[in-house]
mmCIF file of C-alpha atoms in Angstrom:
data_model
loop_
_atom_site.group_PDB
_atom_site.id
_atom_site.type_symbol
_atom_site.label_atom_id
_atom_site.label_comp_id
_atom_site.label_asym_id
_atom_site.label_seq_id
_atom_site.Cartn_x
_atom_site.Cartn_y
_atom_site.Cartn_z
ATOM 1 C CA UNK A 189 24.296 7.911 36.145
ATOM 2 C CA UNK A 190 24.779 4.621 38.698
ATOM 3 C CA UNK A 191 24.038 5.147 41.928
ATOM 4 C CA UNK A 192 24.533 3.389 45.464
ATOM 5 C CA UNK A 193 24.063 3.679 49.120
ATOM 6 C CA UNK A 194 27.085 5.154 51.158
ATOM 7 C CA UNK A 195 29.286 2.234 52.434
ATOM 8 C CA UNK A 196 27.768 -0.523 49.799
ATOM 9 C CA UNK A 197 29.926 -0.456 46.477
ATOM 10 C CA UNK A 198 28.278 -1.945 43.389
ATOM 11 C CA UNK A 199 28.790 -5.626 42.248
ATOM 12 C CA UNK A 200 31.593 -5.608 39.987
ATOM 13 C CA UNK A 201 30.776 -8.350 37.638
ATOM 14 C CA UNK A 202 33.112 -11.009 36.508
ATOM 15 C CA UNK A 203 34.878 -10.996 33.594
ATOM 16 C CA UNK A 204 33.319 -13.743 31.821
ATOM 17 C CA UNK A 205 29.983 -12.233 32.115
ATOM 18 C CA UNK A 206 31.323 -8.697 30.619
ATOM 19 C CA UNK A 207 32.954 -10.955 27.421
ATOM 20 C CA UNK A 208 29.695 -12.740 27.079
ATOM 21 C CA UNK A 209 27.546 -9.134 27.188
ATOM 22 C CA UNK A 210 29.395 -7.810 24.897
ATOM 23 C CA UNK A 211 29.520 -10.235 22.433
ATOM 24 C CA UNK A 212 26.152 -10.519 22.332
ATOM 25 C CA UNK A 213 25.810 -7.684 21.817
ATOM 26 C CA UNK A 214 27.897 -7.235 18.754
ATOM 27 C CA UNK A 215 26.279 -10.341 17.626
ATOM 28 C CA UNK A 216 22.831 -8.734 17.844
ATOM 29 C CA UNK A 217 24.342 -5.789 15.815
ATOM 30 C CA UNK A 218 25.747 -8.009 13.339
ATOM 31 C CA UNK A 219 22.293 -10.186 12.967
ATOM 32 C CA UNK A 220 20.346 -6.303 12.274
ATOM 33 C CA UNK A 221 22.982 -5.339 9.830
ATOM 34 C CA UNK A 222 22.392 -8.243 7.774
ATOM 35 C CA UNK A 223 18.499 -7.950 8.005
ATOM 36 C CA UNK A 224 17.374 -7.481 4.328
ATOM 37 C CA UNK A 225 15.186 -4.778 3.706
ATOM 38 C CA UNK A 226 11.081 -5.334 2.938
ATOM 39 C CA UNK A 227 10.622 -7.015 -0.156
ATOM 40 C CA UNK A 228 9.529 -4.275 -2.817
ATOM 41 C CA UNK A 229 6.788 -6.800 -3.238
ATOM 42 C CA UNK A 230 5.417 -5.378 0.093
ATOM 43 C CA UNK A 231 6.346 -1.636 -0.761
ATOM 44 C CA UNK A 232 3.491 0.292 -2.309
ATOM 45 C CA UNK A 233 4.020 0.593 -6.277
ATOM 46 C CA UNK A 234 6.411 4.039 -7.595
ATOM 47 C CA UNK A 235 4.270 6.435 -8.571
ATOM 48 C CA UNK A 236 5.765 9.124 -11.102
ATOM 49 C CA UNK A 237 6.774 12.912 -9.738
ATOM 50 C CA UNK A 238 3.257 14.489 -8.495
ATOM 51 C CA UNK A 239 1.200 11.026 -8.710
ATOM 52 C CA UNK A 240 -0.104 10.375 -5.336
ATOM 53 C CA UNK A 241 -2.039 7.632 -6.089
ATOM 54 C CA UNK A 242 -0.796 4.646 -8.918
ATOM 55 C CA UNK A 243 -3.066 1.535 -7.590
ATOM 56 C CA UNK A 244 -6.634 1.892 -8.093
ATOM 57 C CA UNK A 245 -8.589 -1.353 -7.333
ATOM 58 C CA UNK A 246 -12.024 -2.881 -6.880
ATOM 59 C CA UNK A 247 -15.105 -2.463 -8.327
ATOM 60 C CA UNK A 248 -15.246 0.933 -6.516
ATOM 61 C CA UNK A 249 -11.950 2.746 -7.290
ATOM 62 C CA UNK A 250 -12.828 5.305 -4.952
ATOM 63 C CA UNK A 251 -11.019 8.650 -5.271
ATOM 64 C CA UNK A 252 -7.124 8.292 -6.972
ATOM 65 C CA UNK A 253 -6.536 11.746 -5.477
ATOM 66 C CA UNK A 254 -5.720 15.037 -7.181
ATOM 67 C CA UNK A 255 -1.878 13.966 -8.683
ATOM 68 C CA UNK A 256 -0.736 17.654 -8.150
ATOM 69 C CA UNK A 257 0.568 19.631 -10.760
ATOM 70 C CA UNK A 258 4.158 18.814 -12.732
ATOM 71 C CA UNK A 259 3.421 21.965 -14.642
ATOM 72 C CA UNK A 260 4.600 22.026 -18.325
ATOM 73 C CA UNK A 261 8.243 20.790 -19.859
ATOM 74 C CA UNK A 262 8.805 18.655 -22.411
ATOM 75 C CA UNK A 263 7.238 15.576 -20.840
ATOM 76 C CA UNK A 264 9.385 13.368 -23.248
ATOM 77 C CA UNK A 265 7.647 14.030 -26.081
ATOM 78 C CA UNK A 266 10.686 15.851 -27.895
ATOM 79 C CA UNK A 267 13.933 16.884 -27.484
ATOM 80 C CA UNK A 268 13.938 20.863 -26.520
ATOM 81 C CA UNK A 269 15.216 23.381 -28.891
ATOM 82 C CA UNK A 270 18.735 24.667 -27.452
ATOM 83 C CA UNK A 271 18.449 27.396 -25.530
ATOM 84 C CA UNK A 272 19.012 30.895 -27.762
ATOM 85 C CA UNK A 273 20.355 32.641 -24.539
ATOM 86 C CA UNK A 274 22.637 30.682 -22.467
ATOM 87 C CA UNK A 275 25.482 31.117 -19.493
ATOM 88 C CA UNK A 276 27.771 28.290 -18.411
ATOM 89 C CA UNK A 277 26.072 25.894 -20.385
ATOM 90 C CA UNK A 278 22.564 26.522 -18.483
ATOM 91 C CA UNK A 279 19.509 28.352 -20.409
ATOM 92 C CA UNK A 280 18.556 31.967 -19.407
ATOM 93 C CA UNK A 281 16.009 34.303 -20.076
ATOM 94 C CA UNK A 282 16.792 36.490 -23.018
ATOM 95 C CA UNK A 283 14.965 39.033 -21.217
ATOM 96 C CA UNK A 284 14.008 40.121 -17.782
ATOM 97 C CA UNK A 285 11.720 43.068 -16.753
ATOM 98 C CA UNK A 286 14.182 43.885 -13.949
ATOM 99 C CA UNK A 287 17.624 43.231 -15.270
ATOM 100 C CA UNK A 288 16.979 43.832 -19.302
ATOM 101 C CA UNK A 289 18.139 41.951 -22.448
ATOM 102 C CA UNK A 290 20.812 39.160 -22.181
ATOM 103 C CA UNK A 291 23.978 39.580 -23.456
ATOM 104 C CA UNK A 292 25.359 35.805 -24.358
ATOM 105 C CA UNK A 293 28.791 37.469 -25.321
ATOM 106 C CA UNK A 294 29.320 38.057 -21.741
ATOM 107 C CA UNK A 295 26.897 36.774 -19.982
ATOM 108 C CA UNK A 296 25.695 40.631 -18.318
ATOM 109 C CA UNK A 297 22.340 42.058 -18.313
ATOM 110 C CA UNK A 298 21.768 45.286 -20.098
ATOM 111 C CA UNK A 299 19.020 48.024 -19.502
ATOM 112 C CA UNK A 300 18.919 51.785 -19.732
ATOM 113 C CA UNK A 301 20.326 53.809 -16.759
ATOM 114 C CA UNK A 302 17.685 56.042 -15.245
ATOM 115 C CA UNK A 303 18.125 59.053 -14.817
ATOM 116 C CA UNK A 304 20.877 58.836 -17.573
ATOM 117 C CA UNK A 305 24.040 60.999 -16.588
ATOM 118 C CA UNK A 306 26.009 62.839 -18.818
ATOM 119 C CA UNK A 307 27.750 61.402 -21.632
ATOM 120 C CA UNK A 308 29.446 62.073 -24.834
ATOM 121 C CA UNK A 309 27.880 62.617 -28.081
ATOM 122 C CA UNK A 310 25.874 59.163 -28.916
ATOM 123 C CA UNK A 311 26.879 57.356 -26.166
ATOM 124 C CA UNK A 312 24.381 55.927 -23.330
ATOM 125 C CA UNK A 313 24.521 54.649 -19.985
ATOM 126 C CA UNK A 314 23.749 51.039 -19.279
ATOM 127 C CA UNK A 315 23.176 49.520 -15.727
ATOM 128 C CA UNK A 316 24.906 45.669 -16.237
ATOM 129 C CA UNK A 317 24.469 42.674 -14.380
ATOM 130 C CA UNK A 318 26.207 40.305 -14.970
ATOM 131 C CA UNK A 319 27.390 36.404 -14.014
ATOM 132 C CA UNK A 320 24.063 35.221 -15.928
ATOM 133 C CA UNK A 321 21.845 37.636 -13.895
ATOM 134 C CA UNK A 322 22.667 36.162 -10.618
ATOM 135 C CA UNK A 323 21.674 38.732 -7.990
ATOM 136 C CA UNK A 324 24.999 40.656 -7.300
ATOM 137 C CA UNK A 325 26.961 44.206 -8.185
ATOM 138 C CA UNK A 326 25.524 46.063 -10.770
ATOM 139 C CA UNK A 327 27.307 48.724 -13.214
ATOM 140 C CA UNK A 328 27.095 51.332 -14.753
ATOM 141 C CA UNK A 329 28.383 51.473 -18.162
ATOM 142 C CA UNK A 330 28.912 53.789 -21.143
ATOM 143 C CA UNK A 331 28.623 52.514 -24.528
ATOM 144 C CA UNK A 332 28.655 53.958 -27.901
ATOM 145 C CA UNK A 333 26.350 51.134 -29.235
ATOM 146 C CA UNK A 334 23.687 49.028 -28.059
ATOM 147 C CA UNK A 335 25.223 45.779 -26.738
ATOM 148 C CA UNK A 336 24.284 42.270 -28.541
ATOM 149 C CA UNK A 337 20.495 41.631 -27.909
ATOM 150 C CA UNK A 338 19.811 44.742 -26.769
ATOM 151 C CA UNK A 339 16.053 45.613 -27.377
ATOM 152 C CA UNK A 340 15.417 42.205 -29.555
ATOM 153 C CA UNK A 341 11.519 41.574 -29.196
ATOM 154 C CA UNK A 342 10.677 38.298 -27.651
ATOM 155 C CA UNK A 343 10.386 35.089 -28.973
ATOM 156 C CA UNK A 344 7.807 33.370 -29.638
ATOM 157 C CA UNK A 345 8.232 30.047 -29.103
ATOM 158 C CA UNK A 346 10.136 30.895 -25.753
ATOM 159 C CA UNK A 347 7.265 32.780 -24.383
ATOM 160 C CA UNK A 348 4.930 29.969 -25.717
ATOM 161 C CA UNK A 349 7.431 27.129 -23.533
ATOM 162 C CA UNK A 350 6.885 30.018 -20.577
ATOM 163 C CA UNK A 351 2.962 29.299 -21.205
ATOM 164 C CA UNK A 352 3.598 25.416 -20.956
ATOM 165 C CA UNK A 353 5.348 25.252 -18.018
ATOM 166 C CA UNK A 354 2.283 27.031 -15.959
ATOM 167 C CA UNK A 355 -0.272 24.316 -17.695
ATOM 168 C CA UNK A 356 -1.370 21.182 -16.033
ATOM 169 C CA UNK A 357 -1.149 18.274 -17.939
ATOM 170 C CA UNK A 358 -1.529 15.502 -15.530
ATOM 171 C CA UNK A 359 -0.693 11.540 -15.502
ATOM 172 C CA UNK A 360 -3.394 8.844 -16.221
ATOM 173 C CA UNK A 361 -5.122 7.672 -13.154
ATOM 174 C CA UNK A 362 -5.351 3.752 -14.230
ATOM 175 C CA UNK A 363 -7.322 1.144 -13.447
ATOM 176 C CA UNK A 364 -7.485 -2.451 -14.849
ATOM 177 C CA UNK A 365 -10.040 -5.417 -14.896
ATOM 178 C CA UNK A 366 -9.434 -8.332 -13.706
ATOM 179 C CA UNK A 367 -8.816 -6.651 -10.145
ATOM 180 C CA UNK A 368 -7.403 -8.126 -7.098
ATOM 181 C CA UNK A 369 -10.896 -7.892 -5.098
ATOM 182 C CA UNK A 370 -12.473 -10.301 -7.815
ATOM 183 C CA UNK A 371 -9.375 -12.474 -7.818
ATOM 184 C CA UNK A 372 -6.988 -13.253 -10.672
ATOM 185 C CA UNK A 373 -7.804 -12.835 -14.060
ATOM 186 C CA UNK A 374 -7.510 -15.850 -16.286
ATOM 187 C CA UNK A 375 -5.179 -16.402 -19.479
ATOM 188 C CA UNK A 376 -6.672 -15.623 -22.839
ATOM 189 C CA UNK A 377 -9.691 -13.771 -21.740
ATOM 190 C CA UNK A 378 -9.976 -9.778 -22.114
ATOM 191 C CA UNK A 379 -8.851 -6.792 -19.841
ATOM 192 C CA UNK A 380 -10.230 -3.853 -19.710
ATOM 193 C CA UNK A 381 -8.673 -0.669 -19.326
ATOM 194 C CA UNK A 382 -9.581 3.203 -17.970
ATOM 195 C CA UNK A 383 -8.877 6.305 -16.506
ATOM 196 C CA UNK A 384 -10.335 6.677 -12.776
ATOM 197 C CA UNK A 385 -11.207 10.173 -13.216
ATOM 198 C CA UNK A 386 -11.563 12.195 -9.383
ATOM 199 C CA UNK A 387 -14.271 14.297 -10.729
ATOM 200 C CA UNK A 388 -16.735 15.218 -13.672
ATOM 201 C CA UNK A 389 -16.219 18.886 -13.768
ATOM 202 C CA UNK A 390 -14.891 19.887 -16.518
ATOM 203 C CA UNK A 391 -11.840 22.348 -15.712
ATOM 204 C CA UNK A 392 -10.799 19.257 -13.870
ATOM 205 C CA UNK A 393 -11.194 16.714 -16.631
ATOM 206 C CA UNK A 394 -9.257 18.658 -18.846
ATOM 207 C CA UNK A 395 -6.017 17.995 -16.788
ATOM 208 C CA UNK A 396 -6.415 14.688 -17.858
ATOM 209 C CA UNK A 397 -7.634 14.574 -21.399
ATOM 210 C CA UNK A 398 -7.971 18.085 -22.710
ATOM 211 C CA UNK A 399 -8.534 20.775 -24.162
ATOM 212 C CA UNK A 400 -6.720 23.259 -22.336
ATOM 213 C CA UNK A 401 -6.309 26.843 -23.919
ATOM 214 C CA UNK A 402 -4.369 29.379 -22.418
ATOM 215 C CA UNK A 403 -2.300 32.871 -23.390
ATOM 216 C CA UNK A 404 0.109 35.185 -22.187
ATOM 217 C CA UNK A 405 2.063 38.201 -23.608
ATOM 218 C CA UNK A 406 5.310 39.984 -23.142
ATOM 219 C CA UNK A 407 6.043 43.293 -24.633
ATOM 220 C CA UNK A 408 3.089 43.310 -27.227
ATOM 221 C CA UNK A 409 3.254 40.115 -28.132
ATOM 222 C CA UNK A 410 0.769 38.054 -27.355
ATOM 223 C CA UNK A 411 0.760 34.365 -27.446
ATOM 224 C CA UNK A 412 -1.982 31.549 -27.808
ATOM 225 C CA UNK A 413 -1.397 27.981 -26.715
ATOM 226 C CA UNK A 414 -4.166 24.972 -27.179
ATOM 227 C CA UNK A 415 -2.921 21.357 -25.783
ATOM 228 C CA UNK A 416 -4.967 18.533 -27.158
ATOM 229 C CA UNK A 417 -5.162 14.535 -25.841
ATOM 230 C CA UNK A 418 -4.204 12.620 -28.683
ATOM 231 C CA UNK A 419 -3.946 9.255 -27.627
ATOM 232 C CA UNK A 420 -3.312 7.026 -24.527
ATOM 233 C CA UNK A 421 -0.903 4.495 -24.847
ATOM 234 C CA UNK A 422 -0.923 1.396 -22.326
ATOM 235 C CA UNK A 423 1.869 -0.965 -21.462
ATOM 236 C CA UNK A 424 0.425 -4.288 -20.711
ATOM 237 C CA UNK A 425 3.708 -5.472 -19.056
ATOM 238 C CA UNK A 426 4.663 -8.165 -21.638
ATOM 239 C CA UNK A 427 5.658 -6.131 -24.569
ATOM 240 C CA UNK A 428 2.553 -5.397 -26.030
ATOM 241 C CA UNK A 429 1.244 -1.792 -26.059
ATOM 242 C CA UNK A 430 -2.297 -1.300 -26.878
ATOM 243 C CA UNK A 431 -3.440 2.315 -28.099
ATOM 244 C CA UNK A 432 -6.919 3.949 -27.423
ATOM 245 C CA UNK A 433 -8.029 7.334 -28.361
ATOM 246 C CA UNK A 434 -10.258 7.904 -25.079
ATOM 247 C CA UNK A 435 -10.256 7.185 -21.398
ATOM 248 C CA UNK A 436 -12.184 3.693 -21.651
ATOM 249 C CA UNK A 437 -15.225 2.493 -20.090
ATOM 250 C CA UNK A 438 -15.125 1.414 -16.202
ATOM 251 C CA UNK A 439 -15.701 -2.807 -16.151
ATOM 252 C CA UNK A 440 -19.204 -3.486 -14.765
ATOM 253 C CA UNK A 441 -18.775 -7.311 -13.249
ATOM 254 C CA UNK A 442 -22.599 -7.483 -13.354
ATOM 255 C CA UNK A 443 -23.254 -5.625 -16.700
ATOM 256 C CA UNK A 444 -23.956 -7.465 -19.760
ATOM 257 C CA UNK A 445 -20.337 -7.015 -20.918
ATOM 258 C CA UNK A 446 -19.379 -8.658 -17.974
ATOM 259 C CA UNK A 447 -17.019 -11.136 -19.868
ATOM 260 C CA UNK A 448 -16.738 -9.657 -23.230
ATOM 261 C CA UNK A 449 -13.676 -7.587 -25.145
ATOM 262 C CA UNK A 450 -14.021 -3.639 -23.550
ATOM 263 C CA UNK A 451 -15.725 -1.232 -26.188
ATOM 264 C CA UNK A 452 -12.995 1.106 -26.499
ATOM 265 C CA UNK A 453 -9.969 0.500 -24.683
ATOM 266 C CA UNK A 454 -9.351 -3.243 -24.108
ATOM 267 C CA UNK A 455 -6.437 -5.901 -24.637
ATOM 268 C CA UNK A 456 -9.131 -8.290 -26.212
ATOM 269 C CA UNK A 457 -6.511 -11.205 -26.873
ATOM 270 C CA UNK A 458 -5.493 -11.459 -23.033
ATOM 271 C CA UNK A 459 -2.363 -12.218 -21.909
ATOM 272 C CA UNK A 460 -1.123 -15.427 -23.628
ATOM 273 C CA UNK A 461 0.330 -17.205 -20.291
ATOM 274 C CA UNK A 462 -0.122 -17.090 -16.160
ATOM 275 C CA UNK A 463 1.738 -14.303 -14.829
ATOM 276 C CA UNK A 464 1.397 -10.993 -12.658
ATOM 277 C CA UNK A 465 1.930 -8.033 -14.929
ATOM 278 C CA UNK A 466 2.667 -4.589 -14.111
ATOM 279 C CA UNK A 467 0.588 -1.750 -16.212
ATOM 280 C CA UNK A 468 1.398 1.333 -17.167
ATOM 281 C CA UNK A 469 -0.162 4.262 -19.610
ATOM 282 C CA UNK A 470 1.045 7.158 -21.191
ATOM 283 C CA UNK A 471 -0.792 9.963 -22.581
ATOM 284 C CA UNK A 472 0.418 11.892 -25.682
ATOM 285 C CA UNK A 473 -0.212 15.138 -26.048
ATOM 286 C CA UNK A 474 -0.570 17.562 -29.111
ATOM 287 C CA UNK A 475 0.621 21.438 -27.906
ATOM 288 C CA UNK A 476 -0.074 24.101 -30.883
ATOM 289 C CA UNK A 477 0.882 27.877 -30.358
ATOM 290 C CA UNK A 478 0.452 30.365 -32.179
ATOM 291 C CA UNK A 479 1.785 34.448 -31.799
ATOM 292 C CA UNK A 480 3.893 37.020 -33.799
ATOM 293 C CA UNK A 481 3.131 36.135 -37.153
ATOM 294 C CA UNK A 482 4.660 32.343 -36.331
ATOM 295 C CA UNK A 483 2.823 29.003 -34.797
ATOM 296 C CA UNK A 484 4.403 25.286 -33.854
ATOM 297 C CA UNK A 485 3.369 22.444 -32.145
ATOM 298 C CA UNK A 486 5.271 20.899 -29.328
ATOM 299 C CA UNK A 487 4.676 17.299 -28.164
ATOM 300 C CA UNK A 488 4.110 16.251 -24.715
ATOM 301 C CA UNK A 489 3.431 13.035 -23.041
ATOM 302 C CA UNK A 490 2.424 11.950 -19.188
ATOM 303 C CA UNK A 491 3.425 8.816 -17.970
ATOM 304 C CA UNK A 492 1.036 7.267 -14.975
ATOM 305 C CA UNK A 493 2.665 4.373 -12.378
ATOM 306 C CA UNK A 494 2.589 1.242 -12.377
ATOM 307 C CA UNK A 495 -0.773 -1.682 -11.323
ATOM 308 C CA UNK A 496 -0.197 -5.267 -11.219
ATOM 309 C CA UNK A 497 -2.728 -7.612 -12.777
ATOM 310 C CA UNK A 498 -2.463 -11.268 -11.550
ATOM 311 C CA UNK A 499 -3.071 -14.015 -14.499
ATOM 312 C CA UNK A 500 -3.743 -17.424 -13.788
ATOM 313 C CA UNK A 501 -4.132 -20.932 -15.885
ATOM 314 C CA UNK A 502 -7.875 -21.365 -16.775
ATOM 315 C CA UNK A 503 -8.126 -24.635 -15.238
ATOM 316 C CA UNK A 504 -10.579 -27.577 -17.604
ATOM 317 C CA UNK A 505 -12.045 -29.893 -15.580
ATOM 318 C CA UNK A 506 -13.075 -33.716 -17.011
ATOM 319 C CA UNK A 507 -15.279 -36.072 -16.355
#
């Protein structure tokens, strides 16, 4: 709110100031809109879905951080089975302990009324829900025969996908030598690569590189699952993929490798030109269950983030 003393009015300013104010203004405005944004050079690397940390540097990593859990799915190691119960083209639960067996004819819930009421010669009440099992009316019914699904023990495989989902397969931590603390790397000589792993315990490790075993059961069946590393698969940013079967050894700049091709999990050619490269890994995963007289295997894979390696010309100096 403007204010003034009784008897003294305000200045009221000239009309050639107020056109210059304001279009100042509005050039100001114009000048911020066309700002870009912060080069994503400046913007900290993506990091996948529950990957806190996807840039581990220096010849003390430090702690990556606990990536959180993205539970189980598919991982994009395989397409999924479809769905044996469905409703409006989304999956459901063929059963429920609440609302019963799944009817995919209509898309209702059935279990047994209780207390049953009276009803004709081999008939039975049913309580229904229907709409997929989406919280709403419920109804009784009488039917003379069991509806479609009704009572069907559980599947196997479905309770062993149930099972995956609670597991925690985690993404690579990676790290990378050359690293930026050291400066750039130089073309033609090797890089080493290796999972920064937060901690030796081994509950934890296994998050990271297996095994994990775990088991469930529904209705008397019972259900055992075992997911096993396989393989870790690393992107070096130029096309080439190199594949290792364990987590690599950490780069020791004052070892006596210090220099040499990794022991385990190395790109021991270098990179063939003077560059900054972005790295990646993925982990592949081998899933068996077993349960109900039946057993499968179900791929998974975790992919980390992305760490930039810097690659110069190796410079030869003459006399």
């Amino acid at each position: 709110m403007l204010t003034w003393k009784k008897g003294r009015r305000p200045a009221r300013p000239r009309t050639g100031a107020s056109h210059r104010l304001l279009a100042g203004t509005l050039l100001a405005l114009l000048v911020t809109a066309l700002v870009p944004p912060p080069s994503a050079a400046a913007r900290a690397p993506d990091c996948p879905p529950g990957q806190n940390d996807c840039s581990i540097w220096g010849d003390d990593p430090g702690d990556p951080g606990d990536p959180g859990d993205p539970g189980g799915g598919n991982g994009g190691g395989e397409k999924p089975p479809a769905a044996r119960c469905q409703w409006n083209g989304r999956p459901v639960a063929c059963y429920d302990e609440f609302l019963g067996w799944f009817n995919n004819a209509d898309g209702c819930y059935y279990k047994l009324l209780e207390p049953q009421r009276e009803a004709p010669e081999g008939s039975v009440w049913y309580l229904q829900t229907c709409n997929g099992g989406d919280q709403g009316q419920q109804n009784p019914v009488l039917l003379e025969a069991p509806p479609p699904g009704f009572g069907a023990p559980p599947d196997p495989e479905e309770l062993a996908r149930r099972v995956l989902a609670r597991l925690s397969l985690l993404p690579p931590p990676i790290a990378v030598a050359p690293r930026r603390d050291t400066g750039p790397g130089l073309v033609g000589l090797p890089v080493w690569m290796w999972l920064v792993l937060p901690t030796d315990e081994p509950g934890e490790r296994a998050k990271y590189l297996g095994p994990i075993e775990a088991r469930d059961s529904d209705r008397g069946l019972m259900v055992t699952l075992t997911a096993k590393f396989e393989r870790i698969v690393w992107n070096m940013g130029n096309d080439v993929k190199v594949t290792c079967t364990g987590p690599g050894t950490p780069y020791d700049p004052k070892g006596p490798r210090a220099g040499k091709p990794s022991p385990d999990c190395g790109y021991d050619s270098g990179y063939p030109k003077a560059d900054t490269y972005q790295v990646s890994a993925t982990t592949y995963w081998s899933v068996s269950w077993q349960g109900g007289g039946e057993s499968g295997v179900i791929p998974q894979t975790r992919t980390s983030g992305t760490i930039p390696i810097e690659i110069d010309e190796l410079q030869v100096v003459t006399r």
